Coordinates of C-alpha atoms in Angstrom, one line a residue:
M1 CA -25.4 41.4 19.4
S2 CA -26.9 38.5 17.6
G3 CA -23.9 38.6 15.1
L4 CA -21.8 37.4 18.1
Q5 CA -23.9 34.2 18.6
A6 CA -23.0 30.6 16.8
S7 CA -26.5 30.7 16.0
S8 CA -29.3 33.1 16.8
A9 CA -32.3 31.0 15.2
P10 CA -35.1 30.2 17.8
I11 CA -35.1 26.5 18.7
S12 CA -38.4 25.2 17.3
P13 CA -39.6 21.7 18.1
L14 CA -38.9 19.1 15.5
P15 CA -41.8 17.0 14.3
L16 CA -41.2 13.6 16.3
N17 CA -43.3 11.4 13.9
P18 CA -42.6 8.5 16.3
S19 CA -43.1 4.9 15.1
G20 CA -45.2 4.0 18.1
P21 CA -47.9 5.8 20.4
P22 CA -46.8 8.9 22.3
G23 CA -46.0 7.1 25.5
S24 CA -43.8 4.1 23.8
P25 CA -40.3 3.7 24.7
W26 CA -39.2 4.7 21.2
S27 CA -41.3 7.9 21.5
R28 CA -39.8 8.8 24.8
L29 CA -36.3 8.3 23.5
D30 CA -36.9 10.2 20.3
R31 CA -38.1 13.1 22.7
W32 CA -35.1 12.7 24.9
I33 CA -32.6 12.9 21.9
A34 CA -34.4 15.8 20.3
R35 CA -33.9 18.0 23.5
P36 CA -31.5 21.0 22.8
R37 CA -28.1 20.3 24.0
S38 CA -24.7 22.1 23.7
A39 CA -22.3 21.1 21.0
R40 CA -19.9 20.0 23.6
T41 CA -22.4 17.4 25.2
V42 CA -22.7 16.0 21.5
V43 CA -18.8 15.7 21.2
V44 CA -18.6 14.0 24.4
W45 CA -21.3 11.5 23.6
L46 CA -20.0 10.9 20.0
S47 CA -16.6 10.3 21.4
L48 CA -17.9 7.7 23.9
Y49 CA -19.8 6.0 21.0
L50 CA -17.0 5.9 18.7
T51 CA -14.7 4.5 21.4
L52 CA -17.2 1.7 22.0
A53 CA -18.4 0.9 18.7
A54 CA -15.3 1.6 16.3
N55 CA -12.4 0.3 18.1
W56 CA -13.0 -3.5 18.3
P57 CA -9.6 -4.2 16.4
L58 CA -7.7 -2.3 19.1
W59 CA -9.6 -4.5 21.9
N60 CA -9.0 -7.6 20.1
E61 CA -5.5 -6.8 19.7
L62 CA -5.0 -5.9 23.3
A63 CA -6.5 -9.1 24.2
R64 CA -4.3 -11.1 22.1
I65 CA -1.4 -9.4 23.6
G66 CA -2.4 -9.7 27.1
G67 CA -3.4 -13.2 27.1
A68 CA -5.4 -13.5 30.4
P69 CA -8.4 -11.2 31.1
S70 CA -6.5 -10.0 34.4
V71 CA -3.7 -8.7 32.4
Y72 CA -5.4 -7.0 29.3
M73 CA -8.5 -5.6 31.3
P74 CA -6.7 -2.7 33.0
T75 CA -4.8 -1.9 29.8
V76 CA -8.2 -2.0 27.7
A77 CA -9.8 0.3 30.3
L78 CA -6.9 2.7 30.2
M79 CA -6.8 2.8 26.3
A80 CA -10.5 3.3 26.3
L81 CA -10.1 6.5 28.4
L82 CA -7.1 7.6 26.1
T83 CA -9.4 7.1 23.2
V84 CA -12.4 9.0 24.6
C85 CA -10.1 11.8 25.8
G86 CA -8.3 11.8 22.5
T87 CA -11.5 12.1 20.6
V88 CA -13.0 14.5 22.7
A89 CA -9.9 16.9 22.4
M90 CA -9.9 16.5 18.8
L91 CA -13.7 17.1 18.3
S92 CA -13.7 20.1 20.7
F93 CA -12.2 22.1 18.0
T94 CA -15.8 21.5 16.2
A95 CA -17.8 22.1 19.1
W96 CA -19.9 25.1 17.7
S97 CA -23.2 24.9 16.2
R98 CA -25.6 22.7 14.2
W99 CA -23.5 23.4 11.1
M100 CA -20.9 20.8 12.6
K101 CA -23.2 17.9 12.0
P102 CA -22.1 16.9 8.5
L103 CA -18.5 17.1 9.8
W104 CA -19.3 15.0 12.8
F105 CA -21.0 12.5 10.9
A106 CA -18.1 12.4 8.3
V107 CA -15.9 11.3 11.2
V108 CA -18.4 8.5 12.1
L109 CA -18.2 7.4 8.4
L110 CA -14.6 7.4 8.4
A111 CA -14.3 5.5 11.8
A112 CA -16.8 2.8 10.4
V113 CA -14.8 2.2 7.1
V114 CA -11.5 2.2 8.7
Q115 CA -13.0 -0.4 11.3
H116 CA -14.0 -2.6 8.5
Y117 CA -10.8 -2.7 6.7
M118 CA -8.7 -3.2 10.0
L119 CA -11.0 -6.2 10.7
S120 CA -11.1 -7.7 7.4
Y121 CA -7.4 -7.3 6.4
R122 CA -5.8 -6.5 9.9
I123 CA -4.2 -3.3 8.7
V124 CA -3.2 -0.4 10.6
M125 CA -4.0 3.4 9.5
D126 CA -0.5 4.8 9.5
P127 CA 0.5 7.5 7.1
S128 CA 2.2 5.2 4.5
M129 CA -1.1 3.2 4.3
V130 CA -3.0 6.6 3.9
A131 CA -0.6 7.6 1.3
N132 CA -0.9 4.2 -0.5
A133 CA -4.9 4.6 -0.3
V134 CA -4.4 8.3 -1.9
Q135 CA -2.7 6.5 -4.9
T136 CA -5.3 3.7 -5.4
D137 CA -6.8 3.8 -8.8
P138 CA -10.7 3.2 -9.1
D139 CA -10.1 -0.5 -10.3
E140 CA -8.4 -0.9 -7.2
V141 CA -10.9 0.7 -5.2
R142 CA -13.7 -1.6 -6.7
D143 CA -11.7 -4.7 -5.6
L144 CA -11.9 -3.6 -2.1
L145 CA -15.7 -2.8 -1.9
S146 CA -18.0 -5.5 -0.6
W147 CA -21.5 -6.0 0.8
G148 CA -19.7 -6.7 4.0
L149 CA -18.3 -3.1 3.9
L150 CA -21.8 -1.5 3.6
L151 CA -23.0 -3.9 6.4
D152 CA -20.1 -2.9 8.7
V153 CA -20.7 0.8 8.0
L154 CA -24.3 0.7 8.5
L155 CA -23.9 -1.1 11.9
V156 CA -21.7 1.7 13.1
A157 CA -23.2 4.8 11.4
V158 CA -27.0 4.2 11.6
V159 CA -27.5 5.3 15.3
P160 CA -25.3 8.3 15.2
A161 CA -26.9 9.4 12.0
W162 CA -30.4 9.1 13.3
A163 CA -29.3 10.9 16.5
L164 CA -27.4 13.8 14.8
W165 CA -30.4 14.3 12.6
R166 CA -32.9 14.6 15.5
M167 CA -30.6 16.6 18.1
R168 CA -30.9 20.1 18.2
I169 CA -27.9 22.3 19.2
A170 CA -28.4 25.0 21.6
P171 CA -26.9 28.3 20.5
Q172 CA -24.6 30.2 22.6
H173 CA -22.6 33.3 22.6
I174 CA -19.2 33.1 20.6
V175 CA -17.1 34.1 23.5
S176 CA -19.0 31.8 26.2
Q177 CA -18.7 29.0 23.6
A178 CA -15.0 29.5 23.0
W179 CA -13.8 29.5 26.6
R180 CA -16.1 26.5 27.4
N181 CA -14.6 24.7 24.5
A182 CA -11.1 25.5 25.9
V183 CA -11.9 24.0 29.2
L184 CA -13.3 20.7 27.6
L185 CA -10.1 20.6 25.6
I186 CA -7.9 21.2 28.7
V187 CA -10.1 18.7 30.8
A188 CA -9.6 15.9 28.1
V189 CA -6.1 16.4 27.8
A190 CA -5.6 16.6 31.7
L191 CA -7.4 13.2 32.0
A192 CA -5.5 11.6 29.5
V193 CA -2.1 12.7 30.7
G194 CA -3.1 11.6 34.3
G195 CA -4.2 8.0 32.9
M196 CA -1.0 7.7 31.4
L197 CA 1.1 8.8 34.4
V198 CA -1.0 6.4 36.6
M199 CA -0.2 3.3 34.4
N200 CA 3.0 4.5 32.9
R201 CA 4.6 1.4 34.2
E202 CA 2.5 -0.9 32.0
L203 CA 1.6 1.6 29.1
A204 CA 5.4 2.5 28.3
P205 CA 6.6 -1.2 27.5
L206 CA 3.2 -1.9 25.7
M207 CA 3.5 1.0 23.4
R208 CA 7.0 0.8 22.8
N209 CA 7.0 -3.0 22.0
N210 CA 3.7 -2.8 20.0
V211 CA 4.1 0.4 17.8
H212 CA 1.3 -0.6 15.8
L213 CA -1.1 0.1 18.5
R214 CA -1.1 3.6 18.2
Y215 CA -2.4 3.5 14.5
M216 CA -5.3 1.4 15.8
I217 CA -7.0 4.0 17.9
N218 CA -10.1 5.0 15.9
P219 CA -10.6 7.6 14.4
L220 CA -7.7 9.5 15.9
A221 CA -5.2 7.3 14.1
S222 CA -6.9 7.8 10.8
V223 CA -7.2 11.7 11.0
Y224 CA -3.7 11.9 12.2
S225 CA -2.4 9.9 9.4
A226 CA -4.4 11.6 6.9
V227 CA -3.0 15.1 8.2
A228 CA 0.5 13.5 8.1
A229 CA 0.1 12.0 4.5
V230 CA -1.8 14.7 2.7
V231 CA -1.5 18.0 4.6
K232 CA 2.1 17.8 5.8
P233 CA 3.5 17.8 2.2
M234 CA 1.5 21.1 1.5
F235 CA 3.8 23.0 3.9
R236 CA 7.1 21.2 2.6
H237 CA 9.4 23.0 0.7
S238 CA 9.1 22.6 -3.0
R239 CA 11.6 19.7 -4.1
K240 CA 14.0 20.3 -6.8
L241 CA 15.5 17.5 -8.9
I242 CA 19.1 16.7 -8.4
P243 CA 20.9 15.4 -11.4
V244 CA 23.1 12.4 -11.2
T245 CA 23.7 11.8 -14.8
A246 CA 26.5 14.1 -15.6
G247 CA 29.4 12.3 -17.1
T248 CA 27.6 9.0 -17.5
T249 CA 29.3 7.0 -20.2
L250 CA 29.2 3.3 -21.7
G251 CA 32.0 0.9 -20.8
A252 CA 34.5 -1.0 -23.0
S253 CA 32.0 -3.7 -23.9
Y254 CA 30.2 -1.4 -26.4
A255 CA 33.5 -0.6 -28.5
A256 CA 33.5 -3.5 -30.7
Q257 CA 30.1 -5.3 -29.9
A258 CA 28.9 -7.9 -32.3
R259 CA 25.3 -7.6 -30.8
P260 CA 23.8 -4.6 -28.6
P261 CA 22.5 -5.8 -25.2
L262 CA 18.6 -6.2 -24.6
F263 CA 17.8 -6.3 -20.8
V264 CA 14.1 -6.5 -19.6
L265 CA 13.7 -5.7 -15.9
I266 CA 10.5 -6.9 -14.6
V267 CA 9.1 -5.1 -11.6
G268 CA 6.8 -7.6 -9.9
E269 CA 3.8 -6.9 -7.7
T270 CA 3.0 -8.3 -4.3
A271 CA 5.0 -11.7 -4.7
R272 CA 6.5 -13.6 -1.8
A273 CA 9.8 -15.4 -2.1
D274 CA 8.6 -18.0 0.1
H275 CA 5.8 -19.0 -2.3
F276 CA 8.3 -19.6 -5.2
A277 CA 9.1 -23.2 -5.8
L278 CA 12.6 -22.1 -6.7
N279 CA 13.2 -21.2 -3.2
G280 CA 12.0 -24.4 -1.6
Y281 CA 8.0 -23.9 -1.5
A282 CA 6.3 -27.3 -1.3
R283 CA 4.2 -26.5 -4.2
D284 CA 5.4 -26.4 -7.7
T285 CA 4.7 -22.9 -8.5
T286 CA 7.4 -22.1 -10.6
P287 CA 7.8 -24.9 -13.2
E288 CA 8.3 -22.7 -16.3
L289 CA 11.3 -20.6 -14.5
A290 CA 12.8 -23.9 -13.4
A291 CA 12.8 -25.3 -17.0
R292 CA 14.9 -22.4 -18.1
H293 CA 17.4 -22.7 -15.5
V294 CA 17.2 -19.2 -13.8
L295 CA 19.0 -17.8 -10.9
S296 CA 16.9 -17.2 -8.1
F297 CA 18.2 -15.2 -5.1
R298 CA 16.8 -16.6 -2.0
D299 CA 17.5 -13.8 0.6
V300 CA 16.1 -10.3 -0.9
H301 CA 14.3 -7.8 1.1
S302 CA 12.1 -4.8 -0.1
C303 CA 12.5 -1.1 0.5
G304 CA 9.2 -0.6 1.7
T305 CA 5.8 -2.7 2.1
N306 CA 3.8 -0.8 -0.4
T307 CA 4.2 0.2 -4.4
Q308 CA 4.6 4.0 -3.4
A309 CA 7.4 3.4 -1.2
S310 CA 9.3 0.7 -2.8
V311 CA 9.3 1.4 -6.8
P312 CA 10.6 4.9 -6.4
C313 CA 13.2 3.5 -3.5
M314 CA 14.6 0.6 -5.6
F315 CA 15.4 2.9 -8.7
S316 CA 17.0 5.5 -6.8
P317 CA 21.0 5.9 -6.2
L318 CA 20.4 6.6 -2.7
G319 CA 19.5 3.5 -0.9
K320 CA 16.8 3.0 1.5
H321 CA 18.0 5.1 4.5
D322 CA 19.1 8.1 2.5
F323 CA 16.1 7.9 0.1
E324 CA 13.5 8.0 3.0
A325 CA 15.6 11.0 4.6
R326 CA 16.0 13.1 1.2
K327 CA 14.8 16.5 1.2
D328 CA 15.0 16.6 -2.6
D329 CA 14.2 14.2 -5.7
Y330 CA 17.0 12.7 -7.5
E331 CA 17.3 11.4 -10.9
N332 CA 17.1 7.6 -10.8
L333 CA 18.2 4.6 -12.7
M334 CA 16.1 5.1 -15.9
D335 CA 17.7 8.5 -16.2
V336 CA 21.1 7.4 -16.1
L337 CA 20.6 4.5 -18.6
Q338 CA 19.0 7.0 -21.1
A339 CA 21.8 9.5 -20.5
A340 CA 24.2 6.9 -21.3
G341 CA 22.7 6.8 -24.9
L342 CA 20.7 3.5 -24.5
A343 CA 17.0 3.2 -25.8
V344 CA 14.9 2.9 -22.5
F345 CA 11.2 2.1 -22.4
W346 CA 8.8 1.7 -19.4
L347 CA 5.7 -0.4 -20.2
D348 CA 3.1 -0.4 -17.3
N349 CA 0.3 -2.8 -16.7
Q350 CA -0.7 -1.1 -13.4
P351 CA -3.3 1.7 -13.5
G352 CA -1.5 3.3 -10.7
G353 CA 1.6 3.8 -12.9
C354 CA 5.2 4.0 -12.2
K355 CA 5.1 6.3 -9.2
G356 CA 7.2 8.9 -11.0
V357 CA 10.0 6.7 -12.1
C358 CA 9.3 6.8 -15.8
D359 CA 8.2 10.5 -16.0
R360 CA 11.3 11.6 -17.7
I361 CA 11.7 8.5 -20.3
P362 CA 9.5 7.0 -23.0
H363 CA 6.5 5.0 -21.5
A364 CA 3.2 3.5 -22.1
S365 CA 0.4 1.8 -20.7
A366 CA -0.3 -2.0 -21.7
F367 CA -4.0 -1.3 -21.6
S368 CA -4.4 1.8 -23.9
P369 CA -3.7 0.3 -27.4
L370 CA -5.6 -3.1 -26.9
D371 CA -8.8 -3.6 -29.0
A372 CA -12.2 -4.5 -27.7
A373 CA -12.0 -8.3 -28.3
V374 CA -8.6 -8.6 -26.3
K375 CA -9.8 -6.4 -23.6
K376 CA -13.0 -8.8 -23.2
T377 CA -10.6 -11.9 -22.9
M378 CA -7.8 -10.4 -20.8
C379 CA -8.9 -7.4 -19.0
D380 CA -11.4 -6.7 -16.1
G381 CA -12.1 -3.0 -16.3
D382 CA -8.7 -1.3 -16.6
E383 CA -7.0 -4.4 -15.0
C384 CA -5.6 -6.8 -17.5
L385 CA -3.6 -10.0 -17.0
D386 CA 0.2 -9.4 -17.5
D387 CA 0.6 -11.2 -20.8
V388 CA -1.0 -8.1 -22.4
M389 CA 2.5 -6.6 -22.1
L390 CA 3.8 -9.3 -24.5
R391 CA 1.3 -8.4 -27.2
G392 CA 3.0 -6.1 -29.8
L393 CA 6.4 -6.1 -28.0
D394 CA 8.3 -6.5 -31.4
E395 CA 6.5 -3.5 -32.5
R396 CA 7.5 -1.6 -29.7
L397 CA 11.0 -2.5 -29.5
A398 CA 11.3 -1.7 -33.3
A399 CA 9.8 1.8 -32.7
L400 CA 12.7 2.8 -30.3
P401 CA 15.0 5.2 -31.9
A402 CA 17.4 3.3 -34.1
E403 CA 20.4 5.1 -33.0
R404 CA 19.8 4.4 -29.4
R405 CA 18.7 0.9 -30.2
S406 CA 22.1 0.0 -32.0
K407 CA 23.9 0.7 -28.7
G408 CA 21.4 -1.3 -26.3
V409 CA 17.9 -1.5 -25.0
V410 CA 16.5 -1.6 -21.4
L411 CA 12.8 -2.5 -21.3
V412 CA 11.0 -2.3 -17.9
M413 CA 7.7 -4.2 -17.5
H414 CA 5.6 -3.3 -14.5
Q415 CA 3.4 -6.2 -13.6
M416 CA -0.2 -6.4 -12.1
G417 CA 1.4 -9.6 -10.6
S418 CA -0.4 -10.8 -7.5
H419 CA -2.2 -7.6 -6.3
G420 CA -4.9 -8.4 -3.8
P421 CA -7.2 -8.8 -2.4
A422 CA -8.8 -10.0 -5.5
Y423 CA -6.1 -12.7 -6.2
Y424 CA -8.3 -14.7 -8.1
K425 CA -8.2 -12.1 -10.9
R426 CA -4.6 -12.2 -11.4
S427 CA -4.3 -15.7 -13.2
S428 CA -6.0 -17.1 -16.2
P429 CA -8.2 -20.4 -16.1
D430 CA -5.5 -22.5 -17.8
V431 CA -3.0 -22.0 -15.0
K432 CA -5.4 -22.4 -12.1
R433 CA -3.9 -25.6 -10.7
F434 CA -4.7 -25.0 -7.1
M435 CA -8.2 -25.3 -6.5
P436 CA -10.7 -24.5 -4.9
E437 CA -9.7 -20.8 -4.8
C438 CA -11.1 -17.7 -3.1
T439 CA -13.3 -16.0 -5.6
T440 CA -13.9 -12.9 -3.6
N441 CA -12.2 -9.9 -2.2
A442 CA -14.0 -10.4 1.0
L443 CA -11.1 -12.7 2.5
A444 CA -13.0 -13.3 5.6
E445 CA -15.6 -15.3 3.5
C446 CA -13.0 -17.8 2.3
S447 CA -11.0 -20.5 4.1
H448 CA -7.3 -20.1 4.6
S449 CA -6.6 -23.0 2.0
E450 CA -8.8 -21.2 -0.5
L451 CA -6.9 -17.8 0.0
I452 CA -3.5 -19.7 -0.5
N453 CA -4.7 -21.4 -3.6
A454 CA -5.9 -18.1 -5.2
F455 CA -2.5 -16.7 -4.5
D456 CA -0.5 -19.4 -5.5
N457 CA -2.3 -19.4 -8.8
S458 CA -1.2 -15.8 -9.3
I459 CA 2.4 -16.8 -8.7
A460 CA 1.8 -19.7 -11.2
Y461 CA 0.7 -17.1 -13.6
T462 CA 3.7 -14.9 -13.1
D463 CA 5.9 -18.0 -13.7
R464 CA 4.4 -18.4 -17.0
F465 CA 4.6 -14.9 -17.9
L466 CA 8.1 -14.7 -16.8
G467 CA 8.8 -17.9 -19.1
K468 CA 7.2 -16.4 -21.9
T469 CA 9.2 -13.3 -21.5
I470 CA 12.4 -15.4 -21.5
D471 CA 11.2 -17.3 -24.7
W472 CA 10.8 -13.9 -26.4
L473 CA 14.3 -12.7 -25.4
Q474 CA 15.6 -16.1 -26.9
G475 CA 14.0 -15.3 -30.1
Q476 CA 15.7 -12.1 -30.1
S477 CA 19.1 -13.6 -29.5
T478 CA 20.3 -13.5 -33.2
H479 CA 20.4 -9.5 -32.9
Y480 CA 20.7 -8.8 -29.2
D481 CA 22.6 -10.2 -26.1
T482 CA 19.9 -10.9 -24.0
A483 CA 19.1 -10.8 -20.2
L484 CA 16.1 -10.6 -17.7
L485 CA 15.9 -9.6 -14.1
Y486 CA 12.7 -9.9 -12.1
L487 CA 12.1 -8.4 -8.6
S488 CA 9.0 -8.0 -6.7
D489 CA 8.1 -4.6 -5.3
H490 CA 7.1 -6.0 -1.6
G491 CA 5.8 -9.2 -0.2
E492 CA 2.0 -9.9 1.3
S493 CA 0.5 -11.1 4.2
L494 CA -1.9 -14.0 3.8
G495 CA -3.3 -14.3 7.5
E496 CA 0.0 -14.9 9.4
Y497 CA -0.5 -13.1 12.8
G498 CA -4.1 -12.3 11.8
L499 CA -2.6 -9.9 9.0
F500 CA -3.7 -9.6 5.5
L501 CA -2.4 -7.5 2.3
H502 CA 0.7 -5.4 2.8
G503 CA 1.7 -2.0 3.7
A504 CA 2.2 -2.3 7.3
P505 CA 4.8 0.3 8.8
Y506 CA 8.2 -1.1 7.8
S507 CA 9.7 -1.2 11.4
F508 CA 7.2 -3.8 12.5
A509 CA 6.0 -5.4 9.4
P510 CA 6.0 -9.2 9.3
E511 CA 8.8 -10.7 7.3
V512 CA 6.5 -11.9 4.6
Q513 CA 5.7 -8.4 3.5
K514 CA 9.5 -7.6 3.0
H515 CA 11.1 -10.9 1.8
I516 CA 10.6 -10.8 -2.0
P517 CA 11.7 -13.1 -4.9
M518 CA 14.6 -12.0 -7.3
V519 CA 15.2 -13.8 -10.5
M520 CA 17.9 -13.5 -13.2
W521 CA 18.4 -15.2 -16.6
F522 CA 21.2 -14.5 -19.2
D523 CA 21.6 -15.9 -22.7
A524 CA 24.9 -17.1 -23.8
G525 CA 25.8 -13.8 -25.6
M526 CA 25.2 -11.8 -22.4
S527 CA 26.8 -14.1 -20.3
A528 CA 30.0 -14.1 -22.5
R529 CA 29.8 -10.5 -23.0
R530 CA 30.0 -9.6 -19.3
K531 CA 32.2 -12.6 -18.4
L532 CA 29.7 -14.0 -15.9
S533 CA 30.7 -17.1 -14.1
R534 CA 27.6 -19.5 -13.5
P535 CA 29.2 -21.5 -10.7
C536 CA 30.0 -18.1 -9.0
L537 CA 26.6 -17.0 -9.4
D538 CA 25.2 -20.5 -8.2
A539 CA 27.1 -20.1 -5.0
D540 CA 25.9 -16.7 -4.1
L541 CA 22.2 -17.3 -4.5
D542 CA 21.9 -17.1 -0.5
A543 CA 23.8 -13.9 -0.2
P544 CA 21.6 -11.2 1.6
L545 CA 20.4 -8.7 -0.8
T546 CA 18.0 -5.7 -0.8
Q547 CA 16.3 -3.5 -3.3
D548 CA 19.5 -1.3 -2.8
N549 CA 21.3 -3.4 -4.9
L550 CA 19.0 -3.1 -8.0
Y551 CA 20.5 0.1 -9.2
H552 CA 24.2 -0.8 -8.9
T553 CA 23.5 -4.4 -10.4
V554 CA 21.8 -2.9 -13.4
L555 CA 24.6 -0.5 -14.1
G556 CA 27.1 -3.1 -13.7
L557 CA 25.3 -5.6 -16.2
M558 CA 24.9 -3.0 -18.6
D559 CA 28.4 -1.6 -18.2
V560 CA 27.2 1.9 -17.8
H561 CA 29.9 4.0 -15.8
N562 CA 28.2 6.7 -13.3
K563 CA 29.7 8.6 -10.5
T564 CA 27.1 7.0 -8.4
Y565 CA 27.7 3.5 -9.0
K566 CA 28.9 1.4 -6.0
P567 CA 30.7 -2.0 -6.7
A568 CA 29.9 -3.3 -3.2
L569 CA 26.3 -3.2 -4.0
D570 CA 26.5 -4.8 -7.4
A571 CA 25.2 -8.3 -6.9
L572 CA 27.1 -9.6 -10.0
A573 CA 30.3 -7.7 -9.6
S574 CA 32.3 -10.6 -7.6
C575 CA 31.0 -13.1 -10.5
R576 CA 32.4 -11.0 -13.6
G577 CA 35.6 -11.9 -15.0

């Protein structure tokens, strides 16, 4: 009958090797830890430990919301009960044998790492954050590593690592183990439900008004979000690609054009509208754009709070609501422009790529063709300053198919922009005029002013990059009617409300993660070609826009006719003669 047991091996005493004499406190503790225990006992102790040691962000947030101890202490006690019961319920499925020790320790490591980032950057571990983490490339991971991470993980993980190593798990009959585990699960769930019922009057409004709290329960939230972001898609139906390009044609402006259009669309990264001097920011972060008399739309909001959500959404014909509810994939703006016969090209300076938007059109990485000397001066690993996209741009343009080029060109540049937390890496020394700046990715080690300086320097670098791109377009004006549109993918938290970085769930993300800059520039040829009225455009700079407008604005500007085009979402439609 030994095959019916979780483990039939005899329990042999482990060598204690205490650091002190046999009667020392350390020796007695070591012997107590090494006693045989059931896996259920280990699960309960581990749940209690993680609740106390790995949930400081949750306790701090409850204290902030409650204000006075008399208000928040009962809530902290209830949330501690719910966290313990929830963790016990989750781990009860693993309460079998000593072979579960690596899994238990993995949960400890996960909780320790998640707590570090919640404390350091005030993020929450919702499914979108996990999906964003899965998309993170090695260079972005490197920016997030620090000695502080190692220290925080060791502080949480050393004690349970030692305890799990010393602890012995008593073998039990499988049937007995199963029903006892079931009882443990039922008791944990019952206690949690009872606590919620007793304090429902206080708990219900708290959780309804502070949705982010549910994603701060550690490690439950991390495990749930990982399942939602990684496992759930495995059980979804296979998405099919819905075509939208049928019947796409070029408009009347192409019939007798003297010059074809050349349109550059720059997808920014992590820029905030309120840090653009063009939009009223006190610091002069955008002198190059101001000198080129661009249009800066001041009330624009993103589709999401991370690149994975925003970039595919802004290029979609569906709009935010329908895009997030879709069951299948749809062709996007780049597909439509290519179907119209235009030459299209996507140039990426993000190691994470175009998030699927450029999969069906010609595209390239700005990093791949660079020689060693350029990489040494402009790159840190696979991350380069955005100016690398301007190198060899004439050759890239000339390499596009001549037949398509003769009709018109759309070039998309995907920036590294102000990607954090290593903001200081996003600007070159000659534009760092806001000093001293934060020169580490451990933002807690910097003052708020140093953090703002580093971020503003990255905005100043983007300003210069956009100015250089406009200058390049002006150089092409003898052969093309040229225009530029810049739009960031999302914003960034820089300490407001104790939050850093981006990726908060959209429903309660702060305004600074959603309010983004949008800039447009036209040469005289493009303005005349599309009969654009500058006074009319200047009067509309405060009109509320979102990334939903991008798809239709670009189709309208490029005079591409497609059944998905909606004039009401074309930001320029009312100012075209």
